[in-house]
Short mmCIF file of C-alpha atoms and ligand atoms in Angstrom, two decimals:
data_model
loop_
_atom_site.label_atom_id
_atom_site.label_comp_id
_atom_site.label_asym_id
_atom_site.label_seq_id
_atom_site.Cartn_x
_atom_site.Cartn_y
_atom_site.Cartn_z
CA UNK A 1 87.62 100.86 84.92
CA UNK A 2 89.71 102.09 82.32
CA UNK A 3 88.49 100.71 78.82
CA UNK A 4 91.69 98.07 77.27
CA UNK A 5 91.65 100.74 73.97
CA UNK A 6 92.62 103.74 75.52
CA UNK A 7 95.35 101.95 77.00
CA UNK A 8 96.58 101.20 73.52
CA UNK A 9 95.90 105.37 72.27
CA UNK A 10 99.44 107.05 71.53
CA UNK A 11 99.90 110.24 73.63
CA UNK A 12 98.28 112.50 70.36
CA UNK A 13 95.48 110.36 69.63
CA UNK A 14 94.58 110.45 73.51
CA UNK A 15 94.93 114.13 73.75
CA UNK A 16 92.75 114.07 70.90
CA UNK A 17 90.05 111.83 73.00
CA UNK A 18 90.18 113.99 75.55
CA UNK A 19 89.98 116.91 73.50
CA UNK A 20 86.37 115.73 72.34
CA UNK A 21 85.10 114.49 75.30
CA UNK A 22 85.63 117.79 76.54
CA UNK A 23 83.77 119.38 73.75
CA UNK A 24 81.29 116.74 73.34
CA UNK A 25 80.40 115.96 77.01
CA UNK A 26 81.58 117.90 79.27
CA UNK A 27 80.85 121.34 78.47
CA UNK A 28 77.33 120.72 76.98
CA UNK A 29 76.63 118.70 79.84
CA UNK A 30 78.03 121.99 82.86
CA UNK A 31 74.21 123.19 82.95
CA UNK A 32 72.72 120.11 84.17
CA UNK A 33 75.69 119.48 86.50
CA UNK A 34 74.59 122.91 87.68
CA UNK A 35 70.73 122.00 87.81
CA UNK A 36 71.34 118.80 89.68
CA UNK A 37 74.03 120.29 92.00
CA UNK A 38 76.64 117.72 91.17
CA UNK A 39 78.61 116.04 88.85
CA UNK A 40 76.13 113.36 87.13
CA UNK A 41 77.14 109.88 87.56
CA UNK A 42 77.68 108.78 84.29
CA UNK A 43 80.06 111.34 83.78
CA UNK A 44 82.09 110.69 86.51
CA UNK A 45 82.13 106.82 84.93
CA UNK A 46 83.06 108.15 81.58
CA UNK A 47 86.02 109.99 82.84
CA UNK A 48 87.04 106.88 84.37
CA UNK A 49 86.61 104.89 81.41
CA UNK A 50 88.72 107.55 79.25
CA UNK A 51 91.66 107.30 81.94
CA UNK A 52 91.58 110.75 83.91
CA UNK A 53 92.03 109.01 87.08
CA UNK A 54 94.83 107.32 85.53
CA UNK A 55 96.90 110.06 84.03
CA UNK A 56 99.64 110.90 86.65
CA UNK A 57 99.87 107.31 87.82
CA UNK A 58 102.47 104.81 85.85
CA UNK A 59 101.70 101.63 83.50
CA UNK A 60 103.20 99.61 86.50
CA UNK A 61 100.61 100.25 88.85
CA UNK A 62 97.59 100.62 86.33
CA UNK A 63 97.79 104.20 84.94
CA UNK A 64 98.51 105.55 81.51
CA UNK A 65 102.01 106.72 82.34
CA UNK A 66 102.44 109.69 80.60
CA UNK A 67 104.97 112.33 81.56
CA UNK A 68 104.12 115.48 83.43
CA UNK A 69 104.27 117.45 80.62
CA UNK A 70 101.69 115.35 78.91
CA UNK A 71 99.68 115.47 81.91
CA UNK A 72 99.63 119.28 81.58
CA UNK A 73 98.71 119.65 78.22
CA UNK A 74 95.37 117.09 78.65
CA UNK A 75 94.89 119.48 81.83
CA UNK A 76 94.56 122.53 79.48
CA UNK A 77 92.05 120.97 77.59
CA UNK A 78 89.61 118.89 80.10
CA UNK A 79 89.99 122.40 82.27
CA UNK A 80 87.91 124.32 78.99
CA UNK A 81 85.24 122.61 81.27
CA UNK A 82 84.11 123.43 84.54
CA UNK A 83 87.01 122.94 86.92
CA UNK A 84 84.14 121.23 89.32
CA UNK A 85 84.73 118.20 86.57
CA UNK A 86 88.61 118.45 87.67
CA UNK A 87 87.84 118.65 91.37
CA UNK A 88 85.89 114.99 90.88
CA UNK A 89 89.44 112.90 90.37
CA UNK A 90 92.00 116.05 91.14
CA UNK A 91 92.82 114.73 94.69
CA UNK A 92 93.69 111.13 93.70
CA UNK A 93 95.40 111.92 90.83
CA UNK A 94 97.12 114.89 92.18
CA UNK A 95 97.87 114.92 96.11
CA UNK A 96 97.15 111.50 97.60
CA UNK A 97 98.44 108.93 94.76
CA UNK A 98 101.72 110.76 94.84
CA UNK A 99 102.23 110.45 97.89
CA UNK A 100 101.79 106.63 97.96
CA UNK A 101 103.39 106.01 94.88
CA UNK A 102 107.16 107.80 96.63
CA UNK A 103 106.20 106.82 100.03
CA UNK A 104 103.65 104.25 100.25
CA UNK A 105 104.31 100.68 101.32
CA UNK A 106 104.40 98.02 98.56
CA UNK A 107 101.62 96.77 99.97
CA UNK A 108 99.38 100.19 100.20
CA UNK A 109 101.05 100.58 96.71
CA UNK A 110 99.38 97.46 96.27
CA UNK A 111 96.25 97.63 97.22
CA UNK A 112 95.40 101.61 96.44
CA UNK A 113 96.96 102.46 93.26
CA UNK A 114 95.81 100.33 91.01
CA UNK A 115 91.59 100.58 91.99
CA UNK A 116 92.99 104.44 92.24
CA UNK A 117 94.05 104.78 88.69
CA UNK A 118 90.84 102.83 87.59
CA UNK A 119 88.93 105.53 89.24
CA UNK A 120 87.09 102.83 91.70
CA UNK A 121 88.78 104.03 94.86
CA UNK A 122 88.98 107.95 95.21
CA UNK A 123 90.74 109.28 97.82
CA UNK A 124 90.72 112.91 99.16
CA UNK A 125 93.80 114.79 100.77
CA UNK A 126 92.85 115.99 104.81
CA UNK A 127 95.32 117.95 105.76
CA UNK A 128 93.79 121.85 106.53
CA UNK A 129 92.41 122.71 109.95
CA UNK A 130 90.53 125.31 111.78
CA UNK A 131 94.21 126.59 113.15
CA UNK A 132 96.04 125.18 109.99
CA UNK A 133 95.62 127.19 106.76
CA UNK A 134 98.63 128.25 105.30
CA UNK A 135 100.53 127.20 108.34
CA UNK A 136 99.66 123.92 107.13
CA UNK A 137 102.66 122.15 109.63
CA UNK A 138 100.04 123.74 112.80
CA UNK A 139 97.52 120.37 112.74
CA UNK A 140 96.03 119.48 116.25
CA UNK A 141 94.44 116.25 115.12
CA UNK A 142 96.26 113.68 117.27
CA UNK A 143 97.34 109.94 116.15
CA UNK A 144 97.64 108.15 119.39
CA UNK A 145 99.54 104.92 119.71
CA UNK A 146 97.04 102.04 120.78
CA UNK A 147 98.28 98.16 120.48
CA UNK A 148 98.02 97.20 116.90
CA UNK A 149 97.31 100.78 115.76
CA UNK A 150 96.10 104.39 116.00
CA UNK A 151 93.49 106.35 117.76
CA UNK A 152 92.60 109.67 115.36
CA UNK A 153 91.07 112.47 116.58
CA UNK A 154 90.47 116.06 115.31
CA UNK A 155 88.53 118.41 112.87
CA UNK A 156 89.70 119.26 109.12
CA UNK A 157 87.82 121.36 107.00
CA UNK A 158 87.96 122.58 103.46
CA UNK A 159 88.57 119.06 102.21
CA UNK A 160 87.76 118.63 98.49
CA UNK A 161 85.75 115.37 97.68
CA UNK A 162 85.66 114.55 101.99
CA UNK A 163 81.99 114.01 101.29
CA UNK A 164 82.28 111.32 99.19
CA UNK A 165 85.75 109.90 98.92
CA UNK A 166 86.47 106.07 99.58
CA UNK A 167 89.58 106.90 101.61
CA UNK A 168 90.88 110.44 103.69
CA UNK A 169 94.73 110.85 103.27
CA UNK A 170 94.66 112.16 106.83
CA UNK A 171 97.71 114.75 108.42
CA UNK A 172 97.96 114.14 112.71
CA UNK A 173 100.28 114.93 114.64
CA UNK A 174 102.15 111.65 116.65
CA UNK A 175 103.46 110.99 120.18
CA UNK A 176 106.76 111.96 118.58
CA UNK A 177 105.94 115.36 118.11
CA UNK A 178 105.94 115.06 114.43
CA UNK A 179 102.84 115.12 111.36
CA UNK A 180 102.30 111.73 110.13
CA UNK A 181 100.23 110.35 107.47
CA UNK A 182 97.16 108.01 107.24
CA UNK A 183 94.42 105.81 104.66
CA UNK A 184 91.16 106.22 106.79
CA UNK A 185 88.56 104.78 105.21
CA UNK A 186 85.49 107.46 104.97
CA UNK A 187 83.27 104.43 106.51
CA UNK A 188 85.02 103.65 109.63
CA UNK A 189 83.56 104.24 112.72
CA UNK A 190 83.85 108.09 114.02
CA UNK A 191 84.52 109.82 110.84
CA UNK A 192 81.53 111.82 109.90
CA UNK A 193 81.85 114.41 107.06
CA UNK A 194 79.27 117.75 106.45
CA UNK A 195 79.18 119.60 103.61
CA UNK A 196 79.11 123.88 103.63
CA UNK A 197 75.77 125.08 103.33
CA UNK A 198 76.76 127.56 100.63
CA UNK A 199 80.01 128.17 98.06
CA UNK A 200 81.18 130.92 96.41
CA UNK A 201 82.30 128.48 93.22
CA UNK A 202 83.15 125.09 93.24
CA UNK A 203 79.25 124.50 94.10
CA UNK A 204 78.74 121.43 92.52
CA UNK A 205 81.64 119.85 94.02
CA UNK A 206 81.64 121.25 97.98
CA UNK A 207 84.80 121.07 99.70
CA UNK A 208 83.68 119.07 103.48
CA UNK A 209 84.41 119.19 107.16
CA UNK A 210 85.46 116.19 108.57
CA UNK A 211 85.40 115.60 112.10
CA UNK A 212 87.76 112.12 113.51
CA UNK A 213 86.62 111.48 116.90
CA UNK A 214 88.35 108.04 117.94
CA UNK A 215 88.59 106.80 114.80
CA UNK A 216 90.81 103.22 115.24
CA UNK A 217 93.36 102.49 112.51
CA UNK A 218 95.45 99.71 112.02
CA UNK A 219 99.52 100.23 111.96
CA UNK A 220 99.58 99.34 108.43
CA UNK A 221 97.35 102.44 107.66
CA UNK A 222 100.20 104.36 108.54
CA UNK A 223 101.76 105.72 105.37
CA UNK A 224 105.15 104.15 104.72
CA UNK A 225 104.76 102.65 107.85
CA UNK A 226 106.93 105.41 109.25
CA UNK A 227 106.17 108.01 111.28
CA UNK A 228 106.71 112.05 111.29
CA UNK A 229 107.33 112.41 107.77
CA UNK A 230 103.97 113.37 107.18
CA UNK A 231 104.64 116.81 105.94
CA UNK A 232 107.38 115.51 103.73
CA UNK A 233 104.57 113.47 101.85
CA UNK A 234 102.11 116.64 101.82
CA UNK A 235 104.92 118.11 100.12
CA UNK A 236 105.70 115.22 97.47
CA UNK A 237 102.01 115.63 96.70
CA UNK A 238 102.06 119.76 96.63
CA UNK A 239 104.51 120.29 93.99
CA UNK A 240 101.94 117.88 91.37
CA UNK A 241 99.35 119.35 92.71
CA UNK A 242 100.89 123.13 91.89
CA UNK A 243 101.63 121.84 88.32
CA UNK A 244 97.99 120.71 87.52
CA UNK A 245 96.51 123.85 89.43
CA UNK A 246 98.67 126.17 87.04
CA UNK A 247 97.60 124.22 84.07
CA UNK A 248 93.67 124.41 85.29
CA UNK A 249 94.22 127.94 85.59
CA UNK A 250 95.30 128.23 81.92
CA UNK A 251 92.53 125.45 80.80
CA UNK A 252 90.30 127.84 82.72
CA UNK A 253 91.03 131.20 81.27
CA UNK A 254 91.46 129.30 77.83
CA UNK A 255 87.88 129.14 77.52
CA UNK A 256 86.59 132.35 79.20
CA UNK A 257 88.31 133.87 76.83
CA UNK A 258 87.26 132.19 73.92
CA UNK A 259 83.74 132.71 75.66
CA UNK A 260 84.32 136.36 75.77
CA UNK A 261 85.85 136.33 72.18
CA UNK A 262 82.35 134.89 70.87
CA UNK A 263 80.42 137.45 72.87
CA UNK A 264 82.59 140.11 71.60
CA UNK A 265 81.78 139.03 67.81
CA UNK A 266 78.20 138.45 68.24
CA UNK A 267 76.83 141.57 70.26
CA UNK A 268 76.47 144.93 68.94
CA UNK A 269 76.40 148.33 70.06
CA UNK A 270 76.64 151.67 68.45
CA UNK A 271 75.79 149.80 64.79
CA UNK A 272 79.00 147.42 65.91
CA UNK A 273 80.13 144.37 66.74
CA UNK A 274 81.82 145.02 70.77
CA UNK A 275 84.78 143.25 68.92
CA UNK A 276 85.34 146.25 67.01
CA UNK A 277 86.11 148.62 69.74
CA UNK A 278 89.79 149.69 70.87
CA UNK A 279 88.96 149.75 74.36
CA UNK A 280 87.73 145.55 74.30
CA UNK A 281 90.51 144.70 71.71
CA UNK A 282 92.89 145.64 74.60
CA UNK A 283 91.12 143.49 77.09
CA UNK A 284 91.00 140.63 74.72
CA UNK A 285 94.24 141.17 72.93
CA UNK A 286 96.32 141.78 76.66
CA UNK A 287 94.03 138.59 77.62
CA UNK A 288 95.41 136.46 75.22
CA UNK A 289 98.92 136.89 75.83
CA UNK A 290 99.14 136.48 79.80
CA UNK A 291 97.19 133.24 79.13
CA UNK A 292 100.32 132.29 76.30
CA UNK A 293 102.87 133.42 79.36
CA UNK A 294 101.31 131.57 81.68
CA UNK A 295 101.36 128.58 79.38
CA UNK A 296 104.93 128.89 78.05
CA UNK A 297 105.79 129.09 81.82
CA UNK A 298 103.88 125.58 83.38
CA UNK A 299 105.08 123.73 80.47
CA UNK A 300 108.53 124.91 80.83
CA UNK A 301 108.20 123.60 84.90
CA UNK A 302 106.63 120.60 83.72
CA UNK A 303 109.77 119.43 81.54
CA UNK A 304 112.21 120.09 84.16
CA UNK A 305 109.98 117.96 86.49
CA UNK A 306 110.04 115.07 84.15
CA UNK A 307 114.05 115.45 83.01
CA UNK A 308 114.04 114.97 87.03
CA UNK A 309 113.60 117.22 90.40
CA UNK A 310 110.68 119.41 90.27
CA UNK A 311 111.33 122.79 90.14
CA UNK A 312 109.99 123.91 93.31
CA UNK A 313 110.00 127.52 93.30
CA UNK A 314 109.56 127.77 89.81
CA UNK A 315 106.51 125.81 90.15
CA UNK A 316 105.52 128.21 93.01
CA UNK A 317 105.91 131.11 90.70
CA UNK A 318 103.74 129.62 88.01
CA UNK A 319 101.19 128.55 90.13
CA UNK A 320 101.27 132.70 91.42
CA UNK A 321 100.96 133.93 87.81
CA UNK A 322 99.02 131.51 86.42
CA UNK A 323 95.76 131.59 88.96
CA UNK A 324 96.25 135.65 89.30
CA UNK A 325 96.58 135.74 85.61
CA UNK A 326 93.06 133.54 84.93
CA UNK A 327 91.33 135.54 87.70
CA UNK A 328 92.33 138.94 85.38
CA UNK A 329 90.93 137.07 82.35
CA UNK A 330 87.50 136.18 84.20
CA UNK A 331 87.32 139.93 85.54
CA UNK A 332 88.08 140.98 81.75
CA UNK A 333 85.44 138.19 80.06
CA UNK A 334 83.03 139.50 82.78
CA UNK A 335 83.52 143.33 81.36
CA UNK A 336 83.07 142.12 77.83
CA UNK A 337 79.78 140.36 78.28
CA UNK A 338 78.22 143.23 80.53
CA UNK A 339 74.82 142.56 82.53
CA UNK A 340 75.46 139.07 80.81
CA UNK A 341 78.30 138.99 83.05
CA UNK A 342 76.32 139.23 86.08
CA UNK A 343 73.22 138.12 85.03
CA UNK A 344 71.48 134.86 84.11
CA UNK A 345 72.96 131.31 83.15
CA UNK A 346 76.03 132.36 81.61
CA UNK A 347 79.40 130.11 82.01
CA UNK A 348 81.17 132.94 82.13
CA UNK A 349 80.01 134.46 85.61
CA UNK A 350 80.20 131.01 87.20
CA UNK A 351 83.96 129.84 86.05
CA UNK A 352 84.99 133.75 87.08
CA UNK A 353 83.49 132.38 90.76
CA UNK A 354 85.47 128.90 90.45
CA UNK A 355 88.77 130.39 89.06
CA UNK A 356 88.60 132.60 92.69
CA UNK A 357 89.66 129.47 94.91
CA UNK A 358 92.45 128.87 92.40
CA UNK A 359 94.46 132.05 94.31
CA UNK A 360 93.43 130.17 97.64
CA UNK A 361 94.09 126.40 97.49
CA UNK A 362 97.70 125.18 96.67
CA UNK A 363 98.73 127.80 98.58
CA UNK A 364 97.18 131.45 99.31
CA UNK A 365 99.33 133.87 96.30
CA UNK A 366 100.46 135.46 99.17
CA UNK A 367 102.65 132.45 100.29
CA UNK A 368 103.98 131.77 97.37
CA UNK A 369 105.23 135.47 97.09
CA UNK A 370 106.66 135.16 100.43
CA UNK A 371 108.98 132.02 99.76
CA UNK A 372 109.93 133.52 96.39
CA UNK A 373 111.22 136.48 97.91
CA UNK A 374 112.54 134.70 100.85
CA UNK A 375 114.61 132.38 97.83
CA UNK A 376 115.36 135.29 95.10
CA UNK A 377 119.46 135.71 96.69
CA UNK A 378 119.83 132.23 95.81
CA UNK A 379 117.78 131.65 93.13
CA UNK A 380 118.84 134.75 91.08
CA UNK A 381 122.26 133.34 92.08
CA UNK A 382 121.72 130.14 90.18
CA UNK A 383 119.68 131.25 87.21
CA UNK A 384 120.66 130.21 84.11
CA UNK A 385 120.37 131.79 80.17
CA UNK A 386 117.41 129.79 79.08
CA UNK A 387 117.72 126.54 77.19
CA UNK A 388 117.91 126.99 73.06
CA UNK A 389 115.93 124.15 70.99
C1 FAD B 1 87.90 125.12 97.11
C2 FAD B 1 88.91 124.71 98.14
C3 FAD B 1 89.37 123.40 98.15
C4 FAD B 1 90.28 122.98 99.12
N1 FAD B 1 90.66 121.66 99.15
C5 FAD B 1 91.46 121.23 100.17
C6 FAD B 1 91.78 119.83 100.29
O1 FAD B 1 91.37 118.99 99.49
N2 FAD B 1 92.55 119.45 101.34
C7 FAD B 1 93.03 120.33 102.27
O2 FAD B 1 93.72 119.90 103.18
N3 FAD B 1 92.75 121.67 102.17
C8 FAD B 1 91.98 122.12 101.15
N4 FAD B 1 91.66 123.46 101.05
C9 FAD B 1 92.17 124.38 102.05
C10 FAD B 1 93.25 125.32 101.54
O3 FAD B 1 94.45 124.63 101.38
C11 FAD B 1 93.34 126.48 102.55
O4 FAD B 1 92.12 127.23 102.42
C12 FAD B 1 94.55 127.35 102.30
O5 FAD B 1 95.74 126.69 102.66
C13 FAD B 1 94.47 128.66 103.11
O6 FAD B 1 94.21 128.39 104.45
P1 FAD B 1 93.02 129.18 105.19
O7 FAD B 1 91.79 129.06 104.39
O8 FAD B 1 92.98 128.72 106.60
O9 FAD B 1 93.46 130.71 105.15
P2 FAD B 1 94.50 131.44 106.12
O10 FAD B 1 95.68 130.59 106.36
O11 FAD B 1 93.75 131.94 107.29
O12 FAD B 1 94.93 132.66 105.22
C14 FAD B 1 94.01 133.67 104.84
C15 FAD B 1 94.78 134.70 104.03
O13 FAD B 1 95.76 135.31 104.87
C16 FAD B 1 96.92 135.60 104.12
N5 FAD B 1 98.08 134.95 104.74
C17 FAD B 1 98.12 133.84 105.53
N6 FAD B 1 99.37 133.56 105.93
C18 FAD B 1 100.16 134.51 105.38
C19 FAD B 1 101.56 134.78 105.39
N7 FAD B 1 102.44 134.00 106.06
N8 FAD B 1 102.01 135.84 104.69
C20 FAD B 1 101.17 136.64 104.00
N9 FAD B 1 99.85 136.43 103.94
C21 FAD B 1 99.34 135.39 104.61
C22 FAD B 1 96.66 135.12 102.68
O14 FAD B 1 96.18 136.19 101.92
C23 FAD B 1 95.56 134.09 102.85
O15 FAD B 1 94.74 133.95 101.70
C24 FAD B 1 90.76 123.90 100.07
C25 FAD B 1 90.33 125.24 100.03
C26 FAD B 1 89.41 125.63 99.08
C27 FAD B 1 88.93 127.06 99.09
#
């Protein structure tokens, strides 16, 4: 439950809050989540009590209503942290409560959002399959018409939090040839969820297979109680979930580099500190300013999202640079710390492993480059001189 005082915090004095926690709690706190495999408990309470579940989601239905762009800027500063922390409420917040806040009945509105924003009901999004990656629109899980309701069967994989979420936003495809959307509760009958054995990053918080095998929903589980607009949703969802994934990238590479900026000043060689050398100033220096670009470029997507449509392909292209550009800054943060790099308990080696899936999830880089250059005639068509003040 969120506690009454944040709720009365302006948006500064929350940043601020968050700001601390993330100093104070979460990062001290990233080798124990890494002894004990998982996020502890008490942490994933506290980030409930602060709000984080609650950031994307308006007053109206429980959250703290701030604006995208403030939603970015507390994203570059809880993502300092392990992005594993992130992973923990980035599906609700992100993917599945947008959907259900556009498209959602009143009553699903009703009865998810709220616990949702409160952090007591966590959902996770379950839309990739064995045959549908990046061709996300390919999903063989079937939604069969029964009286009353639906009959779910199929196999998703790679879903973040399917291990332990309350409810699976689930993608299948319906007698009318279309995806459509559905809440299935993790505990009903037929749904059984494994997690990977090993993961290269993201340990602590495993992505899961979930296998439906005539799993029975009611109708009303059917989101927006229409059918075959269930890629339309995934999409609604996408575009927030692009934003925050940019941000985490520049949260992410925020602190390796301030990591490898510490290392640099602390460890000498050759009677110096490594800060002193050309050849690391130019890693650090060239660092610093793709992590401003990348910055300068999510918040600029973020405030056309909240003065109204989000900017789709301009939200593709930041999520591109952003998560190549943190990915660069781990490679370079792994250089300056050297066998450190590689070797022993370092954050450094383990965020450069986490910021990997960034390039994956969200949309492989590759796709995104595709449906830029697919758009550039018309979007170089329509670009305009950049705003002044
Ligand atoms: C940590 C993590 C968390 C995830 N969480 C979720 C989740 O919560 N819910 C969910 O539904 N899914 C989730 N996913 C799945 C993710 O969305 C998919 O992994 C992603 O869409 C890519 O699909 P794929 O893995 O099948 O790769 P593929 O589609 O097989 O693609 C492999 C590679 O081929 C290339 N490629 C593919 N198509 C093209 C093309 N048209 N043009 C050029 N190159 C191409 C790209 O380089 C791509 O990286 C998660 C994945 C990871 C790693």
């Amino acid at each position: 439950m969120i506690d009454p005082r944040v709720r009365t915090l302006d948006f500064e004095t929350y940043r601020q809050v968050i700001r601390d926690f993330t100093d104070d709690e979460l990062i001290p706190r990233e080798h124990e989540m890494v002894a004990a495999g998982a996020v502890p408990p008490d942490l994933v309470r506290r980030m409930s009590e602060l709000g984080l579940f609650g950031i994307t989601l308006p007053t109206s239905v429980g959250g703290l209503g701030w604006t995208v762009e403030q939603q970015v800027l507390l994203t570059f500063e809880f993502t300092r942290s392990s992005a594993v922390y992130r992973s923990r409420f980035s599906t609700s917040i992100g993917l599945a409560a947008q959907i259900l806040l556009e498209y959602g009945t009143d009553a699903q509105r009703e009865r998810y959002l709220p616990a949702m924003a409160a952090g007591e009901c966590v959902m996770a999004f379950a839309l990739t399959e064995e045959y549908a990656g990046s061709d996300a629109s390919a999903v063989r899980t079937t939604a069969t018409r029964t009286r009353g309701g639906y009959v779910i069967d199929g196999e998703k994989r790679y879903i973040t939090n399917g291990g332990w979420a309350d409810v699976l936003v689930v993608f299948a495809r319906t007698e009318d040839g279309g995806v459509s959307s559905f809440l299935v509760d993790r505990d009903t009958p037929g749904v059984q969820t494994r997690l990977p054995e090993l993961m290269n990053g993201h340990a602590e918080g495993p992505v899961a297979e979930v296998s439906l095998r005539g799993v029975r929903v009611d109708a009303d589980r059917l989101i927006g109680g229409v059918e075959g607009l269930g890629m339309t949703h995934a999409m609604r969802g996408i575009n927030q979930a692009r934003t925050h994934v940019a941000a985490t990238a520049v949260g992410q590479a925020t602190r390796l580099l301030t990591e490898a900026v510490r290392h640099a000043g602390e460890r000498e060689q050759f009677g110096q500190p490594l800060a002193e050398f050309g050849a690391v100033q130019a890693m650090l220096g060239r660092s610093y300013a793709e992590l401003e670009a990348g910055r300068s470029m999510i918040l600029d997507c973020a405030r056309e999202f909240d003065a109204g449509t989000p900017p789709r392909h301009r939200i593709s292209a930041a999520k591109l640079y952003c998560t190549e550009m943190a990915s660069v800054v781990a490679d370079r943060a792994v250089q300056v710390l050297g066998g450190a790099g590689i070797v022993g308990e370092h954050p450094v080696p383990r965020m450069w492993r986490d910021v990997r899936a960034l390039r994956i999830y969200e949309g492989a880089s590759q796709i995104h480059e595709r449906n830029l250059a697919r758009a550039l005639p018309t979007l170089l068509s329509t670009t305009q001189p950049a705003r002044v003040g």
